[in-house]
Amino acid sequence: MSSDDDAADASEGDAEWNALVAAALGDACCGAAVCDARDGRVWGATADFGPRTYTAEIGDDETARVNEADIVRAAAAGARHKHGLRIDEKKYMVLRMENGVCYGKAPRAGCCLAATKEGTCVVVGAFDEDAGQSAGRCNVAVERLAKYLGEQGF
């Protein structure tokens, strides 16, 4: 697998990458993706999950166009985006950012974004407590896949 093999439709990802994401994160996450850290394009993802572009309320009577690929890129760089942490059209509160990993929390849900040591990609995973998933399992799975991809040169 290489980042040069990205699918033309980034929202669907590449079949080989999709299989890797499903195998590594499918049980621990309700949705997961591996995205390019430079432009936020999806290399692989679970069904119907990944950075989206949409209009969202960002304050009192204020809306803005949100591009979640920009949020993924910011998290990969260790920065917070001006529209907060939003993944798959859900807003999360940032709990902490450290060593290339960002942890987010929403009511009965959460997410983890982990950049590889090479900084070429970001692993994104979300969990849903109502589906029997937990922060611990999601975080471990996301960080483990990011470490593995880093060891493979990504």
Short mmCIF file of C-alpha atoms in Angstrom, two decimals, residues 3 6 33-43 51 68-78 100 113-124 154:
data_model
loop_
_atom_site.label_atom_id
_atom_site.label_comp_id
_atom_site.label_asym_id
_atom_site.label_seq_id
_atom_site.Cartn_x
_atom_site.Cartn_y
_atom_site.Cartn_z
CA SER A 3 -0.24 6.89 -0.49
CA ASP A 6 -5.32 6.88 -3.26
CA ALA A 33 -10.09 6.23 8.74
CA VAL A 34 -6.49 6.72 7.70
CA CYS A 35 -6.05 10.15 6.14
CA ASP A 36 -3.19 11.92 4.40
CA ALA A 37 -1.71 14.40 6.88
CA ARG A 38 -0.91 16.89 4.12
CA ASP A 39 -4.35 17.30 2.58
CA GLY A 40 -6.74 15.21 4.69
CA ARG A 41 -7.66 12.85 1.84
CA VAL A 42 -8.96 9.47 2.96
CA TRP A 43 -6.65 6.56 2.13
CA PRO A 51 -13.71 13.91 6.95
CA GLU A 68 -12.96 18.32 8.46
CA ALA A 69 -9.90 17.56 6.30
CA ASP A 70 -8.50 20.88 7.57
CA ILE A 71 -9.24 19.75 11.14
CA VAL A 72 -7.41 16.45 10.57
CA ARG A 73 -4.41 18.33 9.14
CA ALA A 74 -4.37 20.70 12.13
CA ALA A 75 -4.50 17.80 14.59
CA ALA A 76 -1.64 16.08 12.73
CA ALA A 77 0.41 19.22 13.23
CA GLY A 78 -0.49 19.37 16.94
CA GLY A 100 1.01 13.67 17.82
CA LEU A 113 -6.49 11.09 16.10
CA ALA A 114 -2.88 9.89 15.93
CA ALA A 115 -0.26 11.05 13.45
CA THR A 116 2.47 8.65 12.38
CA LYS A 117 6.05 9.40 13.39
CA GLU A 118 6.85 10.20 9.74
CA GLY A 119 3.93 12.63 9.72
CA THR A 120 2.53 11.42 6.40
CA CYS A 121 -0.80 10.14 7.69
CA VAL A 122 -3.26 10.40 10.54
CA VAL A 123 -5.30 7.54 11.97
CA VAL A 124 -8.76 8.65 13.08
CA PHE A 154 4.27 6.19 6.59
#
